[in-house]
Structures are given as structure tokens and as C-alpha cells.
PDB file of C-alpha atoms in Angstrom:
ATOM      1  CA  MET A 131       0.310  -0.185  -0.187  1.00  0.00           C
ATOM      2  CA  SER A 132       1.255   3.428  -0.811  1.00  0.00           C
ATOM      3  CA  SER A 133       2.461   5.832   1.704  1.00  0.00           C
ATOM      4  CA  SER A 134       0.817   8.747   0.412  1.00  0.00           C
ATOM      5  CA  ARG A 135      -2.470  10.044   1.567  1.00  0.00           C
ATOM      6  CA  LYS A 136      -5.318   8.990  -0.208  1.00  0.00           C
ATOM      7  CA  LYS A 137      -8.213  11.492  -1.418  1.00  0.00           C
ATOM      8  CA  ASP A 138     -11.179  11.926   0.583  1.00  0.00           C
ATOM      9  CA  PRO A 139     -14.278  10.359  -0.952  1.00  0.00           C
ATOM     10  CA  PRO A 140     -17.272  13.006  -1.878  1.00  0.00           C
ATOM     11  CA  VAL A 141     -19.834  12.946   0.976  1.00  0.00           C
ATOM     12  CA  ILE A 142     -22.864  10.956  -0.512  1.00  0.00           C
ATOM     13  CA  PRO A 143     -26.079  12.209   0.666  1.00  0.00           C
ATOM     14  CA  VAL A 144     -28.755  10.448   1.804  1.00  0.00           C
ATOM     15  CA  ILE A 145     -32.036   9.458   0.243  1.00  0.00           C
ATOM     16  CA  GLY A 146     -35.106   7.925   1.661  1.00  0.00           C
ATOM     17  CA  GLN A 147     -35.524   9.145   4.898  1.00  0.00           C
ATOM     18  CA  GLY A 148     -38.784  10.947   5.270  1.00  0.00           C
ATOM     19  CA  GLY A 149     -39.948  10.558   1.217  1.00  0.00           C
ATOM     20  CA  ASP A 150     -38.234  13.935   0.688  1.00  0.00           C
ATOM     21  CA  SER A 151     -37.642  14.440  -3.198  1.00  0.00           C
ATOM     22  CA  SER A 152     -36.041  17.135  -2.565  1.00  0.00           C
ATOM     23  CA  ARG A 153     -33.475  14.607  -1.423  1.00  0.00           C
ATOM     24  CA  GLU A 154     -33.688  12.558  -4.542  1.00  0.00           C
ATOM     25  CA  GLU A 155     -32.864  15.472  -6.583  1.00  0.00           C
ATOM     26  CA  GLN A 156     -30.012  16.612  -4.619  1.00  0.00           C
ATOM     27  CA  LEU A 157     -28.778  12.982  -5.399  1.00  0.00           C
ATOM     28  CA  ARG A 158     -29.265  13.230  -8.797  1.00  0.00           C
ATOM     29  CA  GLN A 159     -27.107  16.511  -8.995  1.00  0.00           C
ATOM     30  CA  TRP A 160     -24.459  15.142  -7.596  1.00  0.00           C
ATOM     31  CA  GLU A 161     -24.295  12.392 -10.142  1.00  0.00           C
ATOM     32  CA  GLU A 162     -24.465  14.516 -12.590  1.00  0.00           C
ATOM     33  CA  GLU A 163     -21.619  16.437 -10.798  1.00  0.00           C
ATOM     34  CA  GLU A 164     -19.220  13.141 -10.464  1.00  0.00           C
ATOM     35  CA  ARG A 165     -19.444  12.181 -14.489  1.00  0.00           C
ATOM     36  CA  GLN A 166     -18.326  15.545 -15.018  1.00  0.00           C
ATOM     37  CA  ARG A 167     -15.736  15.085 -12.756  1.00  0.00           C
ATOM     38  CA  ARG A 168     -14.093  12.499 -13.752  1.00  0.00           C
ATOM     39  CA  GLU A 169     -14.760  13.217 -17.154  1.00  0.00           C
ATOM     40  CA  ALA A 170     -12.518  16.254 -16.489  1.00  0.00           C
ATOM     41  CA  GLU A 171     -10.105  13.839 -14.931  1.00  0.00           C
ATOM     42  CA  ARG A 172      -9.963  11.653 -16.988  1.00  0.00           C
ATOM     43  CA  LEU A 173      -9.251  14.382 -19.464  1.00  0.00           C
ATOM     44  CA  ARG A 174      -6.695  15.838 -18.201  1.00  0.00           C
ATOM     45  CA  SER A 175      -5.037  11.906 -17.348  1.00  0.00           C
ATOM     46  CA  GLU A 176      -5.215  11.986 -21.316  1.00  0.00           C
ATOM     47  CA  GLN A 177      -3.630  15.474 -22.037  1.00  0.00           C
ATOM     48  CA  GLN A 178      -0.842  14.206 -19.327  1.00  0.00           C
ATOM     49  CA  ALA A 179       0.262  11.033 -21.142  1.00  0.00           C
ATOM     50  CA  ALA A 180      -0.057  12.031 -24.811  1.00  0.00           C
ATOM     51  CA  PRO A 181       3.703  13.874 -25.964  1.00  0.00           C
ATOM     52  CA  PRO A 182       3.345  16.653 -26.527  1.00  0.00           C
ATOM     53  CA  PRO A 183       1.916  18.471 -30.134  1.00  0.00           C
ATOM     54  CA  PRO A 184       4.530  18.815 -32.743  1.00  0.00           C
ATOM     55  CA  THR A 185       5.715  22.271 -33.765  1.00  0.00           C
ATOM     56  CA  ALA A 186       4.476  23.839 -36.798  1.00  0.00           C
ATOM     57  CA  PRO A 187       7.167  23.300 -38.913  1.00  0.00           C
ATOM     58  CA  PRO A 188       9.059  26.705 -40.510  1.00  0.00           C
ATOM     59  CA  PRO A 189       7.510  27.141 -44.453  1.00  0.00           C
ATOM     60  CA  ALA A 190       9.542  24.885 -46.862  1.00  0.00           C
ATOM     61  CA  PRO A 191      11.548  26.934 -48.502  1.00  0.00           C
ATOM     62  CA  VAL A 192      10.826  26.672 -52.454  1.00  0.00           C
ATOM     63  CA  PRO A 193      12.836  24.193 -54.281  1.00  0.00           C
ATOM     64  CA  THR A 194      15.319  25.459 -56.979  1.00  0.00           C
ATOM     65  CA  GLN A 195      17.915  24.287 -58.950  1.00  0.00           C
ATOM     66  CA  ALA A 196      21.121  24.534 -56.732  1.00  0.00           C
ATOM     67  CA  THR A 197      19.746  23.295 -53.269  1.00  0.00           C
ATOM     68  CA  ALA A 198      17.460  20.770 -54.306  1.00  0.00           C
ATOM     69  CA  PRO A 199      18.584  16.985 -53.826  1.00  0.00           C
ATOM     70  CA  GLU A 200      17.329  16.037 -57.672  1.00  0.00           C
ATOM     71  CA  SER A 201      18.705  19.458 -59.228  1.00  0.00           C
ATOM     72  CA  VAL A 202      22.170  18.916 -57.776  1.00  0.00           C
ATOM     73  CA  ALA A 203      22.749  14.987 -59.227  1.00  0.00           C
ATOM     74  CA  ALA A 204      21.804  16.401 -62.701  1.00  0.00           C
ATOM     75  CA  ALA A 205      23.848  19.265 -62.112  1.00  0.00           C
ATOM     76  CA  GLU A 206      26.993  16.553 -61.940  1.00  0.00           C
ATOM     77  CA  PRO A 207      27.226  16.179 -65.671  1.00  0.00           C
ATOM     78  CA  VAL A 208      26.676  20.092 -66.723  1.00  0.00           C
ATOM     79  CA  VAL A 209      29.370  20.776 -64.761  1.00  0.00           C
ATOM     80  CA  SER A 210      30.962  17.874 -66.531  1.00  0.00           C
ATOM     81  CA  ALA A 211      30.480  18.276 -69.961  1.00  0.00           C
ATOM     82  CA  ARG A 212      31.368  21.987 -69.104  1.00  0.00           C
ATOM     83  CA  VAL A 213      35.012  21.359 -67.539  1.00  0.00           C
ATOM     84  CA  ALA A 214      35.056  18.464 -70.530  1.00  0.00           C
ATOM     85  CA  ALA A 215      34.481  21.566 -73.234  1.00  0.00           C
ATOM     86  CA  ALA A 216      36.908  23.942 -71.730  1.00  0.00           C
ATOM     87  CA  GLY A 217      39.676  21.214 -71.886  1.00  0.00           C
ATOM     88  CA  TYR A 218      40.596  21.035 -68.404  1.00  0.00           C
ATOM     89  CA  LEU A 219      41.132  18.351 -66.270  1.00  0.00           C
ATOM     90  CA  PRO A 220      40.431  18.635 -62.696  1.00  0.00           C
ATOM     91  CA  MET A 221      43.349  18.245 -60.193  1.00  0.00           C
ATOM     92  CA  PRO A 222      43.099  14.797 -58.862  1.00  0.00           C
ATOM     93  CA  GLU A 223      41.937  14.781 -54.688  1.00  0.00           C
ATOM     94  CA  PHE A 224      44.703  13.178 -52.221  1.00  0.00           C
ATOM     95  CA  THR A 225      43.582  10.407 -50.829  1.00  0.00           C
ATOM     96  CA  GLU A 226      44.723   7.844 -49.267  1.00  0.00           C
ATOM     97  CA  PRO A 227      44.725   3.255 -49.894  1.00  0.00           C
ATOM     98  CA  ASP A 228      42.853   1.172 -48.179  1.00  0.00           C
ATOM     99  CA  SER A 229      45.572  -1.695 -48.114  1.00  0.00           C
ATOM    100  CA  ALA A 230      47.903  -1.402 -45.141  1.00  0.00           C
ATOM    101  CA  ASP A 231      50.698  -3.074 -47.290  1.00  0.00           C
ATOM    102  CA  PRO A 232      53.785  -0.539 -47.678  1.00  0.00           C
ATOM    103  CA  ALA A 233      54.111  -1.785 -51.527  1.00  0.00           C
ATOM    104  CA  GLU A 234      50.072  -1.073 -52.349  1.00  0.00           C
ATOM    105  CA  ARG A 235      51.043   2.312 -50.715  1.00  0.00           C
ATOM    106  CA  LEU A 236      53.609   3.014 -53.156  1.00  0.00           C
ATOM    107  CA  GLU A 237      51.699   1.808 -55.975  1.00  0.00           C
ATOM    108  CA  PHE A 238      48.493   3.754 -54.901  1.00  0.00           C
ATOM    109  CA  TYR A 239      50.212   6.905 -54.315  1.00  0.00           C
ATOM    110  CA  SER A 240      52.639   6.359 -57.729  1.00  0.00           C
ATOM    111  CA  ARG A 241      49.459   6.384 -60.053  1.00  0.00           C
ATOM    112  CA  GLY A 242      47.974   9.330 -58.586  1.00  0.00           C
ATOM    113  CA  ILE A 243      51.370  11.314 -58.691  1.00  0.00           C
ATOM    114  CA  PHE A 244      51.670  10.022 -62.753  1.00  0.00           C
ATOM    115  CA  ALA A 245      47.574  11.130 -63.066  1.00  0.00           C
ATOM    116  CA  VAL A 246      48.351  14.591 -61.062  1.00  0.00           C
ATOM    117  CA  GLN A 247      51.282  15.652 -63.791  1.00  0.00           C
ATOM    118  CA  TYR A 248      49.640  13.961 -66.572  1.00  0.00           C
ATOM    119  CA  ALA A 249      47.039  16.445 -65.540  1.00  0.00           C
ATOM    120  CA  ALA A 250      49.124  19.582 -65.195  1.00  0.00           C
ATOM    121  CA  ARG A 251      50.713  18.741 -68.779  1.00  0.00           C
ATOM    122  CA  ALA A 252      47.322  18.808 -70.790  1.00  0.00           C
ATOM    123  CA  ASN A 253      46.193  22.198 -68.794  1.00  0.00           C
ATOM    124  CA  HIS A 254      49.514  23.778 -69.814  1.00  0.00           C
ATOM    125  CA  GLU A 255      49.030  22.531 -73.383  1.00  0.00           C
ATOM    126  CA  ARG A 256      45.088  24.364 -73.267  1.00  0.00           C
ATOM    127  CA  ALA A 257      45.990  27.166 -71.460  1.00  0.00           C
ATOM    128  CA  GLU A 258      48.950  28.042 -73.972  1.00  0.00           C
ATOM    129  CA  GLN A 259      46.202  27.374 -76.588  1.00  0.00           C
ATOM    130  CA  GLN A 260      44.440  29.713 -75.199  1.00  0.00           C
ATOM    131  CA  LYS A 261      46.771  32.205 -74.166  1.00  0.00           C
ATOM    132  CA  LEU A 262      47.241  32.104 -78.363  1.00  0.00           C
ATOM    133  CA  ILE A 263      43.532  32.815 -79.203  1.00  0.00           C
ATOM    134  CA  GLY A 264      43.576  35.287 -76.504  1.00  0.00           C
ATOM    135  CA  LEU A 265      46.569  37.808 -77.817  1.00  0.00           C
ATOM    136  CA  GLY A 266      45.356  37.255 -81.397  1.00  0.00           C
ATOM    137  CA  LEU A 267      41.752  38.880 -80.714  1.00  0.00           C
ATOM    138  CA  ARG A 268      42.687  40.983 -79.772  1.00  0.00           C
ATOM    139  CA  LEU A 269      45.726  42.393 -80.709  1.00  0.00           C
ATOM    140  CA  ARG A 270      43.700  41.988 -83.637  1.00  0.00           C
ATOM    141  CA  ALA A 271      41.105  44.620 -83.008  1.00  0.00           C
ATOM    142  CA  VAL A 272      43.732  46.918 -81.577  1.00  0.00           C
ATOM    143  CA  LYS A 273      45.654  46.696 -85.097  1.00  0.00           C
ATOM    144  CA  GLU A 274      41.944  46.824 -87.082  1.00  0.00           C
ATOM    145  CA  GLU A 275      40.535  50.128 -84.812  1.00  0.00           C
ATOM    146  CA  GLU A 276      43.794  51.977 -84.694  1.00  0.00           C
ATOM    147  CA  LEU A 277      44.634  51.953 -81.161  1.00  0.00           C
ATOM    148  CA  HIS A 278      48.364  53.054 -81.231  1.00  0.00           C
ATOM    149  CA  LYS A 279      47.302  56.680 -82.430  1.00  0.00           C
ATOM    150  CA  THR A 280      45.451  57.199 -79.528  1.00  0.00           C
ATOM    151  CA  ALA A 281      48.581  56.268 -77.234  1.00  0.00           C
ATOM    152  CA  GLY A 282      50.610  58.476 -79.356  1.00  0.00           C
ATOM    153  CA  PHE A 283      52.313  55.492 -81.768  1.00  0.00           C
ATOM    154  CA  ASP A 284      53.354  55.861 -85.067  1.00  0.00           C
ATOM    155  CA  THR A 285      52.991  52.828 -85.606  1.00  0.00           C
ATOM    156  CA  PHE A 286      50.951  49.779 -84.282  1.00  0.00           C
ATOM    157  CA  GLY A 287      54.849  47.555 -83.849  1.00  0.00           C
ATOM    158  CA  ASP A 288      56.098  49.981 -81.914  1.00  0.00           C
ATOM    159  CA  LEU A 289      52.644  50.005 -79.396  1.00  0.00           C
ATOM    160  CA  THR A 290      52.957  46.046 -78.955  1.00  0.00           C
ATOM    161  CA  GLU A 291      56.739  46.024 -78.426  1.00  0.00           C
ATOM    162  CA  ASP A 292      57.037  49.237 -76.478  1.00  0.00           C
ATOM    163  CA  ARG A 293      53.700  47.906 -74.484  1.00  0.00           C
ATOM    164  CA  PHE A 294      53.903  44.108 -74.761  1.00  0.00           C
ATOM    165  CA  SER A 295      57.184  43.804 -75.833  1.00  0.00           C
ATOM    166  CA  ILE A 296      56.192  41.541 -78.361  1.00  0.00           C
ATOM    167  CA  LYS A 297      57.378  42.317 -81.608  1.00  0.00           C
ATOM    168  CA  LYS A 298      55.730  43.319 -85.494  1.00  0.00           C
ATOM    169  CA  HIS A 299      56.130  39.958 -87.060  1.00  0.00           C
ATOM    170  CA  GLN A 300      55.121  38.168 -84.118  1.00  0.00           C
ATOM    171  CA  ALA A 301      51.638  39.767 -83.723  1.00  0.00           C
ATOM    172  CA  ASN A 302      50.992  40.220 -86.959  1.00  0.00           C
ATOM    173  CA  ASN A 303      51.621  36.087 -87.431  1.00  0.00           C
ATOM    174  CA  ILE A 304      49.454  35.423 -84.008  1.00  0.00           C
ATOM    175  CA  ILE A 305      46.734  37.818 -86.211  1.00  0.00           C
ATOM    176  CA  ARG A 306      46.985  35.853 -89.413  1.00  0.00           C
ATOM    177  CA  VAL A 307      46.457  31.971 -87.337  1.00  0.00           C
ATOM    178  CA  LEU A 308      44.317  33.750 -84.844  1.00  0.00           C
ATOM    179  CA  GLY A 309      41.410  32.160 -87.783  1.00  0.00           C
ATOM    180  CA  VAL A 310      42.866  28.433 -87.807  1.00  0.00           C
ATOM    181  CA  ALA A 311      43.357  28.320 -83.818  1.00  0.00           C
ATOM    182  CA  GLN A 312      39.356  29.275 -83.020  1.00  0.00           C
ATOM    183  CA  ALA A 313      38.622  26.583 -85.670  1.00  0.00           C
ATOM    184  CA  LEU A 314      40.442  23.657 -84.248  1.00  0.00           C
ATOM    185  CA  GLU A 315      40.461  24.661 -80.810  1.00  0.00           C
ATOM    186  CA  ASP A 316      36.949  22.719 -80.276  1.00  0.00           C
ATOM    187  CA  ILE A 317      38.769  19.133 -81.992  1.00  0.00           C
ATOM    188  CA  THR A 318      41.752  19.515 -79.758  1.00  0.00           C
ATOM    189  CA  THR A 319      43.318  20.998 -76.335  1.00  0.00           C
ATOM    190  CA  GLN A 320      47.013  20.104 -77.758  1.00  0.00           C
ATOM    191  CA  GLU A 321      48.911  23.523 -78.020  1.00  0.00           C
ATOM    192  CA  LEU A 322      48.761  25.199 -80.906  1.00  0.00           C
ATOM    193  CA  LYS A 323      52.103  26.796 -81.960  1.00  0.00           C
ATOM    194  CA  GLU A 324      52.122  29.553 -84.601  1.00  0.00           C
ATOM    195  CA  ARG A 325      54.911  28.758 -86.429  1.00  0.00           C
ATOM    196  CA  PRO A 326      53.066  24.983 -87.295  1.00  0.00           C
ATOM    197  CA  LEU A 327      49.668  27.107 -88.142  1.00  0.00           C
ATOM    198  CA  ARG A 328      50.973  29.096 -90.575  1.00  0.00           C
ATOM    199  CA  VAL A 329      50.708  26.021 -92.825  1.00  0.00           C
ATOM    200  CA  LEU A 330      46.624  26.384 -92.878  1.00  0.00           C
ATOM    201  CA  VAL A 331      46.011  30.225 -92.907  1.00  0.00           C
ATOM    202  CA  PRO A 332      45.602  29.762 -97.056  1.00  0.00           C
ATOM    203  CA  ILE A 333      43.171  26.362 -96.491  1.00  0.00           C
ATOM    204  CA  LEU A 334      41.250  27.947 -94.182  1.00  0.00           C
ATOM    205  CA  GLU A 335      41.055  31.315 -96.825  1.00  0.00           C
ATOM    206  CA  THR A 336      40.471  28.977 -99.282  1.00  0.00           C
ATOM    207  CA  HIS A 337      38.381  25.658 -98.201  1.00  0.00           C
ATOM    208  CA  GLY A 338      37.257  27.279 -94.531  1.00  0.00           C
ATOM    209  CA  SER A 339      37.609  26.038 -90.892  1.00  0.00           C
ATOM    210  CA  GLN A 340      35.659  22.124 -92.121  1.00  0.00           C
ATOM    211  CA  ALA A 341      38.684  21.046 -94.557  1.00  0.00           C
ATOM    212  CA  VAL A 342      41.407  23.226 -91.242  1.00  0.00           C
ATOM    213  CA  ARG A 343      40.156  21.017 -89.331  1.00  0.00           C
ATOM    214  CA  GLU A 344      40.386  18.095 -91.384  1.00  0.00           C
ATOM    215  CA  THR A 345      43.887  18.199 -92.379  1.00  0.00           C
ATOM    216  CA  TRP A 346      44.773  18.621 -88.170  1.00  0.00           C
ATOM    217  CA  LYS A 347      42.985  14.970 -87.787  1.00  0.00           C
ATOM    218  CA  GLU A 348      44.770  13.644 -90.426  1.00  0.00           C
ATOM    219  CA  ALA A 349      47.748  15.304 -89.779  1.00  0.00           C
ATOM    220  CA  ALA A 350      47.457  14.041 -85.881  1.00  0.00           C
ATOM    221  CA  ARG A 351      46.821  10.616 -86.885  1.00  0.00           C
ATOM    222  CA  HIS A 352      50.400  10.093 -87.478  1.00  0.00           C
ATOM    223  CA  GLY A 353      52.000  11.554 -84.129  1.00  0.00           C
ATOM    224  CA  ASN A 354      52.855  14.265 -83.407  1.00  0.00           C
ATOM    225  CA  VAL A 355      51.910  17.275 -85.497  1.00  0.00           C
ATOM    226  CA  THR A 356      54.691  19.577 -86.586  1.00  0.00           C
ATOM    227  CA  ASP A 357      54.604  21.598 -90.416  1.00  0.00           C
ATOM    228  CA  THR A 358      55.151  19.392 -92.278  1.00  0.00           C
ATOM    229  CA  ALA A 359      53.012  16.524 -90.812  1.00  0.00           C
ATOM    230  CA  LEU A 360      50.082  19.474 -92.424  1.00  0.00           C
ATOM    231  CA  LYS A 361      51.794  19.826 -95.413  1.00  0.00           C
ATOM    232  CA  GLN A 362      51.722  15.977 -96.111  1.00  0.00           C
ATOM    233  CA  ALA A 363      48.302  15.895 -95.096  1.00  0.00           C
ATOM    234  CA  ALA A 364      46.835  19.002 -97.286  1.00  0.00           C
ATOM    235  CA  ASN A 365      48.637  17.323 -99.755  1.00  0.00           C
ATOM    236  CA  PHE A 366      46.538  13.950 -99.621  1.00  0.00           C
ATOM    237  CA  LEU A 367      43.394  15.525 -99.085  1.00  0.00           C
ATOM    238  CA  GLY A 368      43.827  17.795-101.840  1.00  0.00           C
ATOM    239  CA  TYR A 369      43.514  21.293 -99.866  1.00  0.00           C
ATOM    240  CA  ALA A 370      47.370  22.725-100.594  1.00  0.00           C
ATOM    241  CA  PRO A 371      47.818  24.272-103.466  1.00  0.00           C
ATOM    242  CA  PRO A 372      49.154  22.741-106.580  1.00  0.00           C
ATOM    243  CA  LYS A 373      53.183  23.245-106.964  1.00  0.00           C
ATOM    244  CA  GLU A 374      54.200  24.962-110.658  1.00  0.00           C
ATOM    245  CA  LEU A 375      56.675  22.615-112.821  1.00  0.00           C
ATOM    246  CA  PRO A 376      59.297  23.803-113.818  1.00  0.00           C
ATOM    247  CA  GLY A 377      59.027  25.083-117.532  1.00  0.00           C
ATOM    248  CA  PRO A 378      61.370  23.010-119.820  1.00  0.00           C
ATOM    249  CA  GLU A 379      65.318  25.603-119.996  1.00  0.00           C
ATOM    250  CA  LYS A 380      65.477  27.713-122.622  1.00  0.00           C
ATOM    251  CA  LYS A 381      69.154  26.896-124.847  1.00  0.00           C
ATOM    252  CA  GLU A 382      70.427  30.736-125.569  1.00  0.00           C
ATOM    253  CA  SER A 383      73.428  30.919-128.016  1.00  0.00           C
ATOM    254  CA  GLY A 384      76.621  31.996-127.145  1.00  0.00           C
ATOM    255  CA  GLN A 385      78.108  30.812-124.090  1.00  0.00           C
ATOM    256  CA  LYS A 386      76.085  32.382-120.444  1.00  0.00           C
ATOM    257  CA  PRO A 387      78.646  34.299-118.056  1.00  0.00           C
ATOM    258  CA  ALA A 388      79.097  32.373-114.794  1.00  0.00           C
ATOM    259  CA  ALA A 389      76.854  34.132-112.446  1.00  0.00           C
ATOM    260  CA  GLN A 390      78.980  35.530-109.142  1.00  0.00           C
ATOM    261  CA  PRO A 391      77.622  33.625-105.912  1.00  0.00           C
ATOM    262  CA  SER A 392      75.275  35.189-103.690  1.00  0.00           C
ATOM    263  CA  GLU A 393      76.504  36.827 -99.998  1.00  0.00           C
ATOM    264  CA  SER A 394      74.395  34.164 -98.380  1.00  0.00           C
ATOM    265  CA  GLU A 395      76.742  31.333-100.738  1.00  0.00           C
ATOM    266  CA  LYS A 396      79.669  33.469 -99.439  1.00  0.00           C
ATOM    267  CA  VAL A 397      78.914  33.143 -96.005  1.00  0.00           C
ATOM    268  CA  VAL A 398      77.992  29.017 -96.182  1.00  0.00           C
ATOM    269  CA  GLU A 399      80.995  28.223 -98.127  1.00  0.00           C
ATOM    270  CA  ARG A 400      82.760  30.147 -95.364  1.00  0.00           C
ATOM    271  CA  ILE A 401      81.085  28.001 -92.592  1.00  0.00           C
ATOM    272  CA  ARG A 402      82.175  25.223 -94.991  1.00  0.00           C
ATOM    273  CA  ALA A 403      86.095  26.174 -95.043  1.00  0.00           C
ATOM    274  CA  LEU A 404      86.117  26.160 -91.640  1.00  0.00           C
ATOM    275  CA  ALA A 405      85.008  23.435 -90.709  1.00  0.00           C
ATOM    276  CA  GLU A 406      87.878  21.747 -92.037  1.00  0.00           C
ATOM    277  CA  LYS A 407      89.623  23.259 -88.930  1.00  0.00           C
ATOM    278  CA  ASP A 408      87.324  23.343 -86.563  1.00  0.00           C
ATOM    279  CA  LEU A 409      83.775  21.449 -87.064  1.00  0.00           C
ATOM    280  CA  ALA A 410      82.773  22.445 -83.227  1.00  0.00           C
ATOM    281  CA  ARG A 411      83.011  26.346 -84.042  1.00  0.00           C
ATOM    282  CA  ALA A 412      81.632  25.684 -88.524  1.00  0.00           C
ATOM    283  CA  ARG A 413      78.316  24.015 -86.332  1.00  0.00           C
ATOM    284  CA  ARG A 414      77.946  26.702 -83.937  1.00  0.00           C
ATOM    285  CA  GLU A 415      78.150  29.431 -86.331  1.00  0.00           C
ATOM    286  CA  ALA A 416      75.311  27.246 -88.748  1.00  0.00           C
ATOM    287  CA  GLU A 417      73.309  27.052 -85.727  1.00  0.00           C
ATOM    288  CA  ALA A 418      73.460  30.883 -84.933  1.00  0.00           C
ATOM    289  CA  LEU A 419      73.077  31.509 -89.040  1.00  0.00           C
ATOM    290  CA  GLU A 420      70.058  29.260 -89.282  1.00  0.00           C
ATOM    291  CA  SER A 421      68.301  31.290 -86.070  1.00  0.00           C
ATOM    292  CA  ALA A 422      68.927  34.392 -87.588  1.00  0.00           C
ATOM    293  CA  VAL A 423      67.278  33.483 -90.793  1.00  0.00           C
ATOM    294  CA  ARG A 424      64.603  32.015 -89.426  1.00  0.00           C
ATOM    295  CA  GLU A 425      64.095  34.964 -87.350  1.00  0.00           C
ATOM    296  CA  LEU A 426      64.710  37.339 -90.980  1.00  0.00           C
ATOM    297  CA  LEU A 427      61.938  35.440 -93.018  1.00  0.00           C
ATOM    298  CA  GLU A 428      59.414  35.835 -89.545  1.00  0.00           C
ATOM    299  CA  GLU A 429      60.627  40.214 -90.071  1.00  0.00           C
ATOM    300  CA  LEU A 430      59.652  39.917 -93.824  1.00  0.00           C
ATOM    301  CA  ALA A 431      56.746  37.575 -93.037  1.00  0.00           C
ATOM    302  CA  GLY A 432      54.822  40.443 -90.432  1.00  0.00           C
ATOM    303  CA  ASN A 433      55.967  42.844 -91.913  1.00  0.00           C
ATOM    304  CA  LEU A 434      53.785  42.230 -95.211  1.00  0.00           C
ATOM    305  CA  GLU A 435      51.283  42.676 -93.213  1.00  0.00           C
TER     306      GLU A 435
END
């Protein structure tokens, strides 16, 4: 038995003495009051036993493409497609191998190092390609709008060399191959160097962008794309301009005077004579001559623009 004090029961009226009808009315009133009291206690006990009613949740935010799980899942391939279209590879994230074996851990980390090096090379090539296009677009705009006059320079080349350290022939060559680079950026992420692309300039002007892409793909099938490979591919596909065949030599009466050697031939003969005495020095001079001639050809081609 509980030691707590019991609640005293209500007093029950006595009925039936003296046939008083008021007593019966009091009993009915008492029974009604008791019924109401028990009902109130039952409701109160149920309310105490029941868990508290949940609070009204805050209004749910309107799902958007950035927050909804379905939208996030759908956005993943879009991001991947954008990265693929731009041509840049995401740098592999660092993770630890599951194996505790040292040899397997070294193999795991080695693959990661190679993957990082590969992504870095690929991204560098793509960046150089986009650099060529970005420079070409801006240099062309500066030249076409003759903005060098605004800066107080006499020529376009004076502006590029003074302000951007780009010589006139280099700027003109970049502008010349711009259309070729733009035609190729969707089919290759390789670095597009200005010199080999010159081969494709007449193809672009004569046959259009698709011919440029076909020539590049044909040259790429054989490995590294060089200017020689591009020339051969253009010739194979029929895009190269036909070469003029030498005509028959005309025989003239009388003895033809001996042609005097040109200055360039004199330089070559001098290097050959030097090679008989000092081969290493002759080789160095020949390489220096080759570099000077190549730069001169670029400058002459650029000045024609």
C-alpha cells in the first residue's frame, strides 16, 4: 500500500428518509457533478500522458536548382561537360589507399603522382592554346581600330613592342593564324604553336574551317603535329595548292656568263671552309646563322601585313 495520503471521497447524500423529493434531486445533481468531474479527470490524465503536440514546422523553402537534391544530381554532368568543353582536367584529389601493405600503398601513390603530372601537362597545353587565341583577338582589335594612334605611337608595331614586348612580326603572325586556332580549339586541347599553323592559313582562306579541321586530324593520326605533317596531310586531302612545275630550260646562243655567288652563298662557303679546320666552331656558326635566318623570315612575313 502506498504511503501517500488518499484523497477523501466526496460525501454521498442519504436518500429515502421521510420521502423528501428534494433529496432525490440532490442525488441526481451529485451524480451529474461526479460524472463531469470524472470526465474532466480522464481528459486531464490523457493530456498528461500524450506527447506534446508538434510545433508547426517552418515553411519549407521553395526548391531551386541549386538546393534540390535532384537538381544537384542533375548538375553534376553539366559541370563535367563544361570542364570537358573547356579542355581543362580537374586535378586529382588526394586520397589514402585502403591497403596497409607498403608496396601497395607506394603503387597507389605512384599512380596519383602520374595522374597529377598528366593533368598539369594537359592543362598547360590548353592554357597555351587559349593564350594564342586570346592574344590574337585583342591584337587584331587594336590593329583594326588603329588604337596605337590613341596612345601616341606611330605604328601598331611600336605599340605592341613598347607596351607588351611583342615584336611587330610576332603580333602580325599571331593575328594571321587566329582563325586557324579558333577552328581547331573544339577538336584538340593541344598547344597550338603559331609557326605550324601558318600552313593552314591558305587552307582556311580557300576551303574553310572544316578543311582545316580535317587536315589537322589527318596529320594527328601519325603522331606529333608539325608543319611538315600538316603540309603532307593537306596535300593528301587535296587542300594544298598545286606546285608549279618547272618549265623547259631555254637554250641561248653563246656562252652564258658565270653567275657571281651571292652573299648568302659566300657565308655558307666560309662556314664549310671553317669546318675543315674547326668542326665544332663551324657547327655553332651554322646554328647561329640558321636562327638568324628564321627570325629574319618571320620579320619579313610580319612586315608584309
